[in-house]
């Protein structure tokens, strides 16, 4: 529909220039006419688009709004480009103009989508700047990013699911996406971890694979406890940090070992969720930190505050209302989380070969880090590291809560392990499936049951997360996410399964007919919905809200179900039968593409 609305906008602008010549416009008129004038219809019965500008114009030029609307409508009707696409405009109410796309155009849009992998959506075109100077379609999405030697928690799960979906959407649009896992693999905590490791499992330094992660999380706790309680241990840990930073062989081995153990555990989750990521952890930026300090110093942005190197930003105040510094280098010479992020932003935006030369940086983390990123972005701006044509964005998300509205915990009050969360979703999907098979008197083999429950379980977890506006907190409920009713993964999967069923019953979904014809409102409704896919994807590309795509797929499934329940497909006469099969086929491809962009696996039977 994007192309159609673009053509209509051009037509409308031509008409408006004729009626209100640019040189005669008052400021107010200009501002009314410079805004968006072509809106999607507020109700389907009004058609596809609506033009409302006659109302504010009427006030300004003191003419009845309906008269203005009629004038605009008359001009549209005389324009050949308009007539090609739409039915006659209708002036309605106090002065709205309702526009509907004509059936010829709708049908030709159906032909465009038939048997086209991209469903008629072109790849974005990028201006061709020399690759050595800039990768002008390169986007970096920094997501997942758990911390070494700690367990990945539900916040990281959200980041992983949302980040992956954004990556898929931008890749589909034609961007080159670097999916960066900014793991917390550096910092003073390694001092205590390595000290503890050397003391309790000295053989770890020369024997492979002696620590396991469930141990490692526990191991972290033990090390922390000792660090908090024992001053001697504390001192050793501090010198261990220095050893690591200055590259002592055995400290590096211990560090690698801890990282490898964590990595293996993280990878298990990524494999199960089908997530691809490139690890480039905090340690990658180590030798770039000094440059950050020097650069900020040269640009007069650093202030020495009690020995620490700080940046003070306008509007950055603490709870007490006093200006709050962002510490870039601590008084002991150490660096912070923010310092690493400054080095990262600089590197990601710098042209190759000394950087990634990306044009858009996206950071997917919980909303609690909003002020951290606000600060980092501000400093990067002041330091002039962000070229004008580049965008940096924090994509925040809310907390995961349990059914009770409190932070998600196990029954015994501990943090939930992600592996167990996935297992439980799959197990519950399996129980539901077995029940359903019984009521439907179906018998299916073990491998079918396992495949379906794994797919449904994973799909449900991902979809439940993505279908919420990410900014709000989200209530985690196995019951809701696994339900076959409502805006859930099983509901969408089921629509696809129904369509696959049509094909099993003999409906050929590879429609090649040149004789497509529609006459029922259920068909037109479905077509109109199918046509919206491109604008929904464009919206997600811009606003980075995957829930918009979920909402669209849900509405599409509902409209499809109504179509399928209310009018015959396989039993219809030709050419309706083939035409309706064409709609089934495009609906299935749209759902599959949409779910693929969300990272959600699909099924033929369930
Ligand atoms: N490791 C951090 C955490 O667990 C998230 C890192 C996000 N990315 C970044 N560039 N700061 O909270």
Coordinates of C-alpha atoms and ligand atoms in Angstrom, one line a residue:
X1 CA 0.0 0.0 0.0
X2 CA 3.0 2.3 0.5
X3 CA 3.4 2.9 -3.2
X4 CA -0.3 3.6 -3.7
X5 CA -0.4 6.1 -0.9
X6 CA 2.7 7.8 -2.3
X7 CA 1.0 8.2 -5.7
X8 CA -2.1 9.5 -4.0
X9 CA -0.2 12.0 -2.0
X10 CA 1.4 13.3 -5.2
X11 CA -2.0 13.7 -6.8
X12 CA -3.4 15.4 -3.7
X13 CA -0.5 17.8 -3.6
X14 CA -1.0 18.7 -7.2
X15 CA -4.6 19.4 -6.5
X16 CA -3.8 21.5 -3.5
X17 CA -1.3 23.6 -5.4
X18 CA -3.9 24.4 -8.0
X19 CA -6.5 25.3 -5.5
X20 CA -4.2 27.2 -3.1
X21 CA -1.3 28.5 -5.2
X22 CA 1.9 28.5 -3.1
X23 CA 2.5 32.3 -3.5
X24 CA -1.0 33.1 -2.1
X25 CA -0.9 30.9 1.0
X26 CA -0.9 32.5 4.4
X27 CA 1.6 31.1 6.9
X28 CA -1.2 29.2 8.6
X29 CA -2.5 27.7 5.3
X30 CA 1.1 26.7 4.4
X31 CA 1.5 24.9 7.7
X32 CA -1.8 23.1 7.4
X33 CA -0.9 22.0 3.9
X34 CA 2.7 21.0 4.8
X35 CA 1.5 18.4 7.3
X36 CA 0.3 14.8 6.5
X37 CA -2.9 15.1 4.6
X38 CA -3.6 11.6 3.5
X39 CA -4.6 9.5 6.4
X40 CA -5.6 5.8 6.6
X41 CA -9.5 5.6 6.9
X42 CA -10.6 5.7 10.5
X43 CA -13.1 2.9 9.8
X44 CA -13.1 0.2 7.0
X45 CA -16.6 1.3 5.8
X46 CA -15.1 4.7 4.9
X47 CA -12.8 3.2 2.4
X48 CA -9.0 3.2 2.5
X49 CA -7.9 6.8 3.0
X50 CA -9.3 10.0 4.4
X51 CA -8.4 13.6 3.8
X52 CA -9.3 15.9 6.7
X53 CA -7.5 19.2 5.8
X54 CA -10.7 20.9 4.6
X55 CA -11.7 21.5 8.2
X56 CA -8.7 23.5 9.5
X57 CA -8.5 25.2 6.1
X58 CA -12.1 26.4 6.4
X59 CA -11.3 28.2 9.6
X60 CA -8.3 29.9 8.0
X61 CA -9.8 31.0 4.7
X62 CA -13.3 31.4 6.0
X63 CA -15.2 29.2 3.6
X64 CA -17.5 26.3 4.4
X65 CA -15.5 23.1 4.9
X66 CA -17.7 21.0 2.7
X67 CA -17.2 23.4 -0.1
X68 CA -13.4 23.2 0.2
X69 CA -13.7 19.4 0.4
X70 CA -15.8 19.3 -2.7
X71 CA -13.3 21.5 -4.6
X72 CA -10.5 19.1 -3.7
X73 CA -12.6 16.1 -4.6
X74 CA -13.4 17.7 -8.0
X75 CA -9.7 18.2 -8.7
X76 CA -8.8 14.6 -7.8
X77 CA -11.5 13.3 -10.0
X78 CA -10.0 15.2 -13.0
X79 CA -6.6 13.6 -12.4
X80 CA -5.9 10.6 -14.5
X81 CA -3.4 9.2 -12.0
X82 CA -6.1 9.3 -9.4
X83 CA -8.7 7.7 -11.6
X84 CA -6.4 4.8 -12.3
X85 CA -6.1 3.9 -8.7
X86 CA -9.3 4.9 -6.9
X87 CA -13.0 5.2 -7.0
X88 CA -14.7 8.6 -7.0
X89 CA -13.9 10.5 -3.8
X90 CA -16.8 11.0 -1.4
X91 CA -17.3 14.1 0.6
X92 CA -18.8 13.2 3.9
X93 CA -19.8 14.6 7.3
X94 CA -18.7 18.1 8.0
X95 CA -16.0 18.0 5.3
X96 CA -14.1 14.8 5.2
X97 CA -13.1 13.2 1.9
X98 CA -13.2 9.4 1.8
X99 CA -11.2 7.5 -0.7
X100 CA -11.3 3.9 -1.7
X101 CA -8.9 2.0 -3.9
X102 CA -10.7 0.6 -6.9
X103 CA -11.1 -3.1 -7.5
X104 CA -8.9 -3.2 -10.5
X105 CA -6.0 -1.8 -8.5
X106 CA -6.6 -4.2 -5.6
X107 CA -6.7 -7.2 -7.9
X108 CA -3.5 -6.1 -9.6
X109 CA -1.9 -5.8 -6.2
X110 CA -2.9 -9.4 -5.6
X111 CA -1.1 -10.5 -8.8
X112 CA 2.0 -8.7 -7.7
X113 CA 2.1 -10.7 -4.4
X114 CA 1.3 -14.1 -5.9
X115 CA 4.4 -16.3 -6.0
X116 CA 6.7 -13.4 -4.9
X117 CA 8.9 -14.2 -2.0
X118 CA 9.0 -10.6 -0.8
X119 CA 5.3 -10.2 -1.3
X120 CA 5.8 -7.2 -3.5
X121 CA 8.0 -5.3 -1.1
X122 CA 11.1 -3.9 -2.8
X123 CA 14.5 -3.8 -1.0
X124 CA 15.4 -0.4 0.1
X125 CA 17.8 1.5 -2.1
X126 CA 20.8 3.1 -0.5
X127 CA 22.9 5.9 -2.0
X128 CA 26.1 4.5 -3.1
X129 CA 28.9 6.0 -1.0
X130 CA 32.3 4.3 -1.4
X131 CA 32.5 1.4 1.0
X132 CA 35.9 2.5 2.2
X133 CA 34.4 5.7 3.5
X134 CA 31.2 4.5 4.9
X135 CA 29.0 1.5 5.0
X136 CA 25.9 3.6 4.3
X137 CA 23.4 0.8 5.0
X138 CA 25.2 -0.7 8.0
X139 CA 23.3 -0.9 11.2
X140 CA 24.6 -2.2 14.5
X141 CA 22.1 -3.8 16.9
X142 CA 23.7 -4.3 20.4
X143 CA 21.5 -6.8 22.1
X144 CA 21.3 -9.7 24.5
X145 CA 24.7 -8.8 26.1
X146 CA 24.7 -10.9 29.3
X147 CA 27.6 -10.8 31.8
X148 CA 30.3 -13.5 32.0
X149 CA 30.2 -15.7 35.1
X150 CA 26.6 -14.6 35.8
X151 CA 23.5 -16.2 34.7
X152 CA 21.5 -14.8 31.8
X153 CA 18.3 -13.5 33.3
X154 CA 14.8 -12.6 31.9
X155 CA 15.9 -9.1 31.1
X156 CA 18.6 -10.5 28.8
X157 CA 15.9 -12.8 27.3
X158 CA 13.8 -9.8 26.4
X159 CA 16.7 -8.0 24.9
X160 CA 17.6 -11.2 22.9
X161 CA 14.1 -11.7 21.6
X162 CA 13.4 -8.0 20.7
X163 CA 16.9 -7.4 19.3
X164 CA 16.7 -10.4 17.1
X165 CA 13.4 -9.4 15.7
X166 CA 14.6 -5.9 15.0
X167 CA 17.7 -7.3 13.3
X168 CA 15.5 -9.5 11.1
X169 CA 13.2 -6.6 10.1
X170 CA 16.1 -4.4 9.2
X171 CA 17.9 -7.2 7.3
X172 CA 14.7 -7.8 5.3
X173 CA 14.6 -4.1 4.5
X174 CA 18.1 -4.4 3.0
X175 CA 20.4 -3.1 5.7
X176 CA 23.6 -4.9 6.6
X177 CA 23.0 -5.7 10.2
X178 CA 25.8 -6.4 12.7
X179 CA 24.3 -8.2 15.6
X180 CA 26.6 -7.4 18.4
X181 CA 26.7 -9.2 21.7
X182 CA 28.3 -6.7 24.1
X183 CA 29.0 -9.2 26.8
X184 CA 30.3 -8.1 30.2
X185 CA 33.6 -9.8 30.0
X186 CA 35.8 -7.3 31.6
X187 CA 36.0 -5.4 34.8
X188 CA 37.1 -5.5 38.4
X189 CA 34.8 -8.5 39.2
X190 CA 37.3 -10.7 37.4
X191 CA 39.9 -9.9 40.0
X192 CA 37.9 -11.7 42.7
X193 CA 36.8 -14.5 40.3
X194 CA 40.3 -15.3 39.2
X195 CA 41.7 -15.1 42.8
X196 CA 39.0 -17.5 43.9
X197 CA 39.5 -19.8 41.0
X198 CA 43.3 -20.0 41.6
X199 CA 42.7 -20.9 45.2
X200 CA 39.9 -23.4 45.1
X201 CA 40.4 -25.0 41.7
X202 CA 44.1 -24.5 40.9
X203 CA 44.0 -27.4 38.5
X204 CA 41.5 -25.4 36.4
X205 CA 44.4 -23.5 35.0
X206 CA 45.9 -26.5 33.2
X207 CA 43.0 -29.0 33.0
X208 CA 40.2 -28.4 30.5
X209 CA 36.5 -28.0 31.4
X210 CA 36.5 -28.4 35.2
X211 CA 34.0 -25.6 36.0
X212 CA 30.4 -25.9 35.0
X213 CA 28.1 -22.8 34.9
X214 CA 25.6 -23.8 37.5
X215 CA 28.8 -24.0 39.6
X216 CA 30.0 -20.8 38.1
X217 CA 27.0 -18.8 39.3
X218 CA 27.4 -20.3 42.7
X219 CA 31.1 -19.8 42.3
X220 CA 30.5 -16.1 41.6
X221 CA 28.5 -15.8 44.9
X222 CA 31.2 -17.5 46.9
X223 CA 33.9 -15.2 45.4
X224 CA 31.8 -12.2 46.1
X225 CA 31.2 -13.3 49.7
X226 CA 34.9 -13.7 50.3
X227 CA 35.6 -10.4 48.7
X228 CA 33.1 -8.6 50.9
X229 CA 34.3 -10.3 54.1
X230 CA 38.0 -10.9 53.8
X231 CA 40.4 -7.9 53.4
X232 CA 43.3 -10.2 52.4
X233 CA 41.3 -11.7 49.7
X234 CA 40.3 -8.2 48.6
X235 CA 43.9 -7.1 48.2
X236 CA 44.8 -10.2 46.2
X237 CA 41.8 -9.6 44.0
X238 CA 42.9 -6.0 43.4
X239 CA 46.3 -7.0 42.3
X240 CA 44.8 -9.8 40.2
X241 CA 42.9 -7.0 38.3
X242 CA 46.2 -5.4 37.6
X243 CA 47.7 -8.7 36.5
X244 CA 44.9 -9.3 34.1
X245 CA 45.1 -5.8 32.7
X246 CA 48.9 -6.1 32.2
X247 CA 48.4 -9.4 30.5
X248 CA 49.9 -12.0 33.0
X249 CA 49.7 -15.3 31.3
X250 CA 48.0 -17.3 34.1
X251 CA 45.5 -14.6 34.8
X252 CA 44.6 -14.5 31.1
X253 CA 44.1 -18.3 31.1
X254 CA 41.8 -18.1 34.1
X255 CA 39.9 -15.3 32.5
X256 CA 39.5 -17.2 29.2
X257 CA 38.4 -20.2 31.1
X258 CA 35.6 -18.3 32.9
X259 CA 34.5 -16.7 29.6
X260 CA 34.4 -20.0 27.8
X261 CA 32.3 -21.6 30.4
X262 CA 29.8 -18.8 30.3
X263 CA 29.8 -18.7 26.5
X264 CA 28.9 -22.3 26.3
X265 CA 25.9 -21.8 28.5
X266 CA 24.7 -18.7 26.7
X267 CA 25.1 -20.5 23.4
X268 CA 22.7 -23.2 24.5
X269 CA 20.0 -20.6 24.9
X270 CA 20.8 -18.9 21.6
X271 CA 20.6 -22.3 19.8
X272 CA 17.2 -23.1 21.3
X273 CA 15.9 -19.7 20.3
X274 CA 17.6 -19.7 16.9
X275 CA 19.5 -16.5 17.6
X276 CA 22.6 -15.4 15.7
X277 CA 25.0 -13.0 17.4
X278 CA 28.5 -11.9 17.1
X279 CA 30.3 -11.6 20.4
X280 CA 32.3 -8.5 20.8
X281 CA 32.5 -8.0 24.5
X282 CA 33.7 -5.1 26.7
X283 CA 37.3 -6.4 26.6
X284 CA 37.4 -5.6 22.9
X285 CA 37.5 -1.9 23.7
X286 CA 40.3 -2.1 26.3
X287 CA 43.0 -0.5 24.3
X288 CA 40.7 2.1 22.9
X289 CA 39.8 3.5 26.4
X290 CA 42.9 5.7 26.7
X291 CA 42.0 7.3 23.3
X292 CA 38.6 8.1 24.7
X293 CA 40.1 9.9 27.7
X294 CA 42.6 11.8 25.5
X295 CA 40.0 12.8 23.0
X296 CA 37.6 14.1 25.6
X297 CA 40.5 15.9 27.4
X298 CA 41.5 17.6 24.1
X299 CA 37.9 18.7 23.6
X300 CA 37.8 20.2 27.1
X301 CA 35.0 18.0 28.2
X302 CA 36.7 16.4 31.2
X303 CA 36.7 17.9 34.7
X304 CA 38.8 16.6 37.5
X305 CA 36.4 16.0 40.4
X306 CA 38.3 14.7 43.5
X307 CA 40.8 12.9 41.3
X308 CA 38.3 11.3 39.0
X309 CA 37.9 12.4 35.4
X310 CA 34.3 13.4 34.9
X311 CA 31.9 14.9 32.4
X312 CA 29.1 17.2 33.7
X313 CA 26.1 17.4 31.4
X314 CA 23.3 20.0 31.4
X315 CA 20.3 18.6 33.1
X316 CA 22.1 15.6 34.5
X317 CA 21.3 16.0 38.2
X318 CA 21.3 13.6 41.1
X319 CA 18.4 13.0 43.6
X320 CA 19.7 15.9 45.7
X321 CA 19.3 18.2 42.6
X322 CA 23.1 18.8 42.4
X323 CA 24.8 18.3 39.0
X324 CA 25.8 14.7 38.7
X325 CA 29.1 13.8 37.1
X326 CA 29.5 10.9 34.7
X327 CA 32.8 9.3 35.8
X328 CA 34.9 8.4 32.8
X329 CA 38.1 7.5 34.7
X330 CA 38.1 6.7 38.4
X331 CA 40.6 8.3 40.8
X332 CA 42.5 4.9 40.9
X333 CA 42.9 5.1 37.1
X334 CA 40.2 2.4 36.4
X335 CA 37.4 2.8 33.8
X336 CA 33.7 2.4 34.0
X337 CA 30.8 0.8 32.1
X338 CA 30.2 4.3 30.5
X339 CA 33.9 4.5 29.4
X340 CA 33.6 1.3 27.5
X341 CA 30.3 2.4 25.9
X342 CA 32.0 5.6 24.8
X343 CA 34.8 3.7 23.2
X344 CA 32.2 1.4 21.5
X345 CA 30.1 4.2 20.1
X346 CA 33.2 5.9 18.7
X347 CA 34.4 2.7 17.1
X348 CA 31.1 1.8 15.7
X349 CA 30.6 5.1 14.0
X350 CA 34.2 5.7 12.9
X351 CA 34.9 4.8 9.2
X352 CA 36.7 1.6 8.4
X353 CA 39.4 0.3 8.8
X354 CA 39.5 1.8 12.3
X355 CA 35.8 1.3 13.0
X356 CA 32.5 -0.1 11.6
X357 CA 31.3 3.0 9.8
X358 CA 27.7 2.2 10.7
X359 CA 24.9 4.7 10.1
X360 CA 22.5 3.6 12.8
X361 CA 23.3 2.2 16.3
X362 CA 20.6 0.5 18.2
X363 CA 21.0 -0.6 21.9
X364 CA 18.4 -2.9 23.3
X365 CA 18.4 -3.0 27.1
X366 CA 16.0 -2.5 30.0
X367 CA 14.6 0.9 30.6
X368 CA 16.7 1.1 33.7
X369 CA 19.7 1.9 31.6
X370 CA 18.0 4.9 29.8
X371 CA 20.0 7.5 31.7
X372 CA 23.2 5.7 31.1
X373 CA 22.6 5.8 27.4
X374 CA 21.3 9.3 27.4
X375 CA 24.6 10.3 29.1
X376 CA 26.8 8.3 26.7
X377 CA 25.0 9.7 23.6
X378 CA 25.2 13.3 24.9
X379 CA 29.0 13.0 25.5
X380 CA 29.5 11.4 22.1
X381 CA 27.6 14.3 20.5
X382 CA 29.7 16.9 22.4
X383 CA 32.8 15.0 21.3
X384 CA 31.5 15.2 17.7
X385 CA 31.7 11.4 17.2
X386 CA 28.2 11.2 15.7
X387 CA 28.2 12.3 12.1
X388 CA 25.1 14.2 11.1
X389 CA 23.7 11.5 9.0
X390 CA 24.0 8.9 11.7
X391 CA 21.4 7.9 14.3
X392 CA 22.0 6.4 17.8
X393 CA 19.1 5.1 19.7
X394 CA 18.4 3.4 22.9
X395 CA 15.5 0.9 22.6
X396 CA 14.3 0.4 26.1
X397 CA 12.0 -2.2 27.5
X398 CA 10.1 -2.7 30.7
X399 CA 10.3 -5.4 33.4
X400 CA 9.1 -8.9 33.2
X401 CA 6.6 -9.5 36.0
X402 CA 4.9 -12.6 37.3
X403 CA 1.2 -13.2 37.3
X404 CA 1.1 -11.3 40.6
X405 CA 2.5 -8.1 39.0
X406 CA 5.8 -8.5 40.9
X407 CA 9.2 -9.2 39.5
X408 CA 9.3 -12.7 38.0
X409 CA 10.6 -15.3 40.5
X410 CA 10.4 -19.0 41.1
X411 CA 7.9 -20.3 43.6
X412 CA 10.6 -20.5 46.2
X413 CA 11.5 -16.8 45.4
X414 CA 14.7 -17.3 43.4
X415 CA 15.5 -15.8 40.0
X416 CA 14.2 -18.0 37.3
X417 CA 16.8 -19.8 35.1
X418 CA 16.1 -19.3 31.5
X419 CA 16.6 -22.9 30.6
X420 CA 13.9 -23.9 33.0
X421 CA 11.6 -21.2 31.6
X422 CA 11.9 -22.6 28.1
X423 CA 11.6 -26.1 29.3
X424 CA 8.4 -25.3 31.2
X425 CA 6.8 -23.6 28.2
X426 CA 7.5 -26.6 26.1
X427 CA 6.3 -29.0 28.7
X428 CA 3.0 -27.1 29.2
X429 CA 2.6 -26.9 25.4
X430 CA 3.0 -30.6 25.3
X431 CA 0.3 -31.2 28.0
X432 CA -2.1 -29.0 26.2
X433 CA -1.4 -30.7 22.9
X434 CA -1.9 -34.2 24.4
X435 CA -5.3 -33.1 25.8
X436 CA -6.3 -31.6 22.5
X437 CA -5.4 -34.7 20.6
X438 CA -7.6 -36.7 23.0
X439 CA -10.6 -34.5 22.5
X440 CA -10.1 -34.5 18.8
X441 CA -9.6 -38.3 18.9
X442 CA -6.4 -38.0 17.0
X443 CA -3.4 -40.1 17.4
X444 CA 0.0 -38.8 16.6
X445 CA 3.5 -40.2 17.1
X446 CA 6.1 -39.1 19.6
X447 CA 8.2 -37.1 17.2
X448 CA 5.2 -35.1 16.0
X449 CA 4.2 -34.3 19.6
X450 CA 7.8 -33.3 20.5
X451 CA 8.2 -31.1 17.4
X452 CA 4.9 -29.3 17.9
X453 CA 5.3 -28.7 21.6
X454 CA 8.8 -27.4 21.1
X455 CA 7.8 -25.0 18.3
X456 CA 4.7 -23.9 20.2
X457 CA 6.5 -23.4 23.5
X458 CA 9.3 -21.3 22.0
X459 CA 6.9 -19.4 19.7
X460 CA 4.7 -18.6 22.7
X461 CA 7.5 -17.2 24.8
X462 CA 8.9 -15.1 22.0
X463 CA 5.5 -13.8 20.8
X464 CA 4.2 -13.0 24.3
X465 CA 7.2 -10.7 24.7
X466 CA 7.1 -9.1 21.2
X467 CA 3.4 -8.5 21.1
X468 CA 3.5 -6.1 24.1
X469 CA 4.6 -2.6 23.6
X470 CA 8.1 -3.1 24.7
X471 CA 8.2 0.0 26.8
X472 CA 5.6 -1.2 29.3
X473 CA 6.3 -3.9 31.9
X474 CA 5.1 -7.2 30.7
X475 CA 3.3 -9.9 32.7
X476 CA 4.6 -13.3 32.1
X477 CA 1.8 -15.9 32.0
X478 CA 2.2 -19.4 30.6
X479 CA -1.6 -19.7 30.5
X480 CA -2.1 -16.6 28.4
X481 CA 0.8 -17.1 26.1
X482 CA -0.1 -20.7 25.3
X483 CA -3.8 -20.1 24.7
X484 CA -5.3 -20.8 21.3
X485 CA -7.5 -17.7 21.7
X486 CA -6.4 -14.1 21.7
X487 CA -3.3 -12.3 20.5
X488 CA -1.0 -15.3 21.0
X489 CA 1.5 -17.4 19.0
X490 CA -0.8 -20.5 19.0
X491 CA -3.6 -18.4 17.5
X492 CA -1.4 -17.2 14.6
X493 CA 0.1 -20.7 14.1
X494 CA -3.3 -22.1 14.0
X495 CA -4.3 -19.8 11.1
X496 CA -1.4 -21.1 9.2
X497 CA -2.2 -24.7 10.0
X498 CA -5.7 -24.1 8.6
X499 CA -4.3 -22.9 5.4
X500 CA -2.0 -25.8 5.1
X501 CA -5.0 -28.0 5.7
X502 CA -6.8 -26.5 2.7
X503 CA -3.9 -27.5 0.6
X504 CA -3.9 -31.0 2.1
X505 CA -7.6 -31.3 1.2
X506 CA -6.8 -30.7 -2.5
X507 CA -6.6 -26.9 -2.8
X508 CA -3.7 -25.9 -5.0
X509 CA -2.0 -22.9 -3.4
X510 CA 0.4 -22.4 -6.3
X511 CA -2.1 -20.2 -8.1
X512 CA -1.1 -19.2 -11.6
X513 CA -4.5 -18.1 -12.9
X514 CA -4.8 -14.8 -14.8
X515 CA -8.5 -14.8 -14.2
X516 CA -8.8 -13.7 -10.6
X517 CA -12.1 -12.2 -9.5
X518 CA -13.7 -11.1 -6.2
X519 CA -17.2 -10.2 -5.2
X520 CA -17.6 -10.7 -1.5
X521 CA -16.9 -8.2 1.3
X522 CA -14.9 -10.8 3.2
X523 CA -12.6 -11.1 0.3
X524 CA -12.1 -7.4 -0.1
X525 CA -11.5 -7.0 3.7
X526 CA -8.8 -9.7 3.5
X527 CA -7.2 -8.1 0.5
X528 CA -7.1 -4.7 2.1
X529 CA -5.4 -6.2 5.2
X530 CA -2.9 -8.1 3.1
X531 CA -1.9 -4.9 1.3
X532 CA -0.9 -3.2 4.6
X533 CA 2.2 -5.4 5.2
X534 CA 4.7 -3.0 3.6
X535 CA 3.6 0.0 5.7
X536 CA 3.7 -2.0 8.9
X537 CA 7.2 -3.2 8.2
X538 CA 8.2 0.4 7.3
X539 CA 6.8 1.5 10.7
X540 CA 8.8 -1.1 12.6
X541 CA 11.9 -0.2 10.7
X542 CA 11.4 3.4 11.9
X543 CA 10.0 3.1 15.3
X544 CA 11.6 -0.2 16.3
X545 CA 8.3 -1.5 17.8
X546 CA 7.8 -5.2 16.9
X547 CA 4.4 -5.2 18.6
X548 CA 3.1 -3.3 15.6
X549 CA 3.9 -6.3 13.4
X550 CA 2.4 -8.7 15.9
X551 CA -0.8 -6.6 16.0
X552 CA -1.0 -6.7 12.3
X553 CA -0.5 -10.4 12.0
X554 CA -3.2 -11.0 14.7
X555 CA -5.7 -8.8 12.8
X556 CA -4.8 -10.5 9.6
X557 CA -5.4 -13.9 11.2
X558 CA -8.8 -12.8 12.5
X559 CA -9.9 -11.4 9.2
X560 CA -8.7 -14.6 7.5
X561 CA -10.6 -16.7 9.9
X562 CA -13.8 -14.7 9.3
X563 CA -13.3 -15.1 5.5
X564 CA -12.7 -18.8 5.8
X565 CA -15.6 -19.4 8.2
X566 CA -18.1 -17.3 6.2
X567 CA -17.5 -18.1 2.6
X568 CA -16.6 -21.4 0.8
X569 CA -13.2 -21.9 -0.7
X570 CA -12.8 -25.4 -1.9
X571 CA -16.5 -25.8 -2.6
X572 CA -16.8 -22.5 -4.5
X573 CA -17.3 -22.4 -8.3
X574 CA -14.6 -21.1 -10.6
X575 CA -13.2 -18.5 -10.8
X576 CA -14.0 -17.8 -7.2
X577 CA -12.4 -21.1 -6.0
X578 CA -9.0 -20.2 -7.5
X579 CA -9.3 -16.6 -6.6
X580 CA -9.9 -17.5 -3.0
X581 CA -7.1 -20.0 -3.0
X582 CA -4.9 -17.2 -4.1
X583 CA -6.0 -15.2 -1.1
X584 CA -5.3 -18.2 1.2
X585 CA -1.9 -18.6 -0.4
X586 CA -0.9 -14.9 0.1
X587 CA -2.3 -14.9 3.6
X588 CA -0.1 -17.9 4.4
X589 CA 3.0 -16.3 2.9
X590 CA 2.3 -13.0 4.7
X591 CA 1.9 -14.8 8.0
X592 CA 5.1 -16.8 7.4
X593 CA 7.1 -13.8 6.4
X594 CA 5.8 -11.8 9.4
X595 CA 6.5 -14.5 11.9
X596 CA 9.9 -15.1 10.4
X597 CA 10.6 -11.4 10.9
X598 CA 9.7 -11.9 14.5
X599 CA 12.0 -14.9 14.8
X600 CA 9.0 -17.2 15.4
X601 CA 9.0 -20.7 14.0
X602 CA 5.9 -22.0 12.1
X603 CA 4.2 -25.3 11.5
X604 CA 2.1 -27.1 8.9
X605 CA 0.2 -29.1 11.4
X606 CA -0.4 -28.8 15.1
Ligands
LIG1 N1 25.9 -6.3 30.1 C1 24.9 -5.3 30.3 C2 23.9 -5.8 31.3 O1 23.8 -7.0 31.5 C3 24.2 -4.9 29.0 C4 25.0 -4.3 27.9 C5 24.2 -3.5 26.9 N2 25.0 -2.9 25.9 C6 25.8 -1.9 26.0 N3 26.5 -1.5 25.0 N4 26.0 -1.3 27.2 O2 23.1 -5.0 31.8

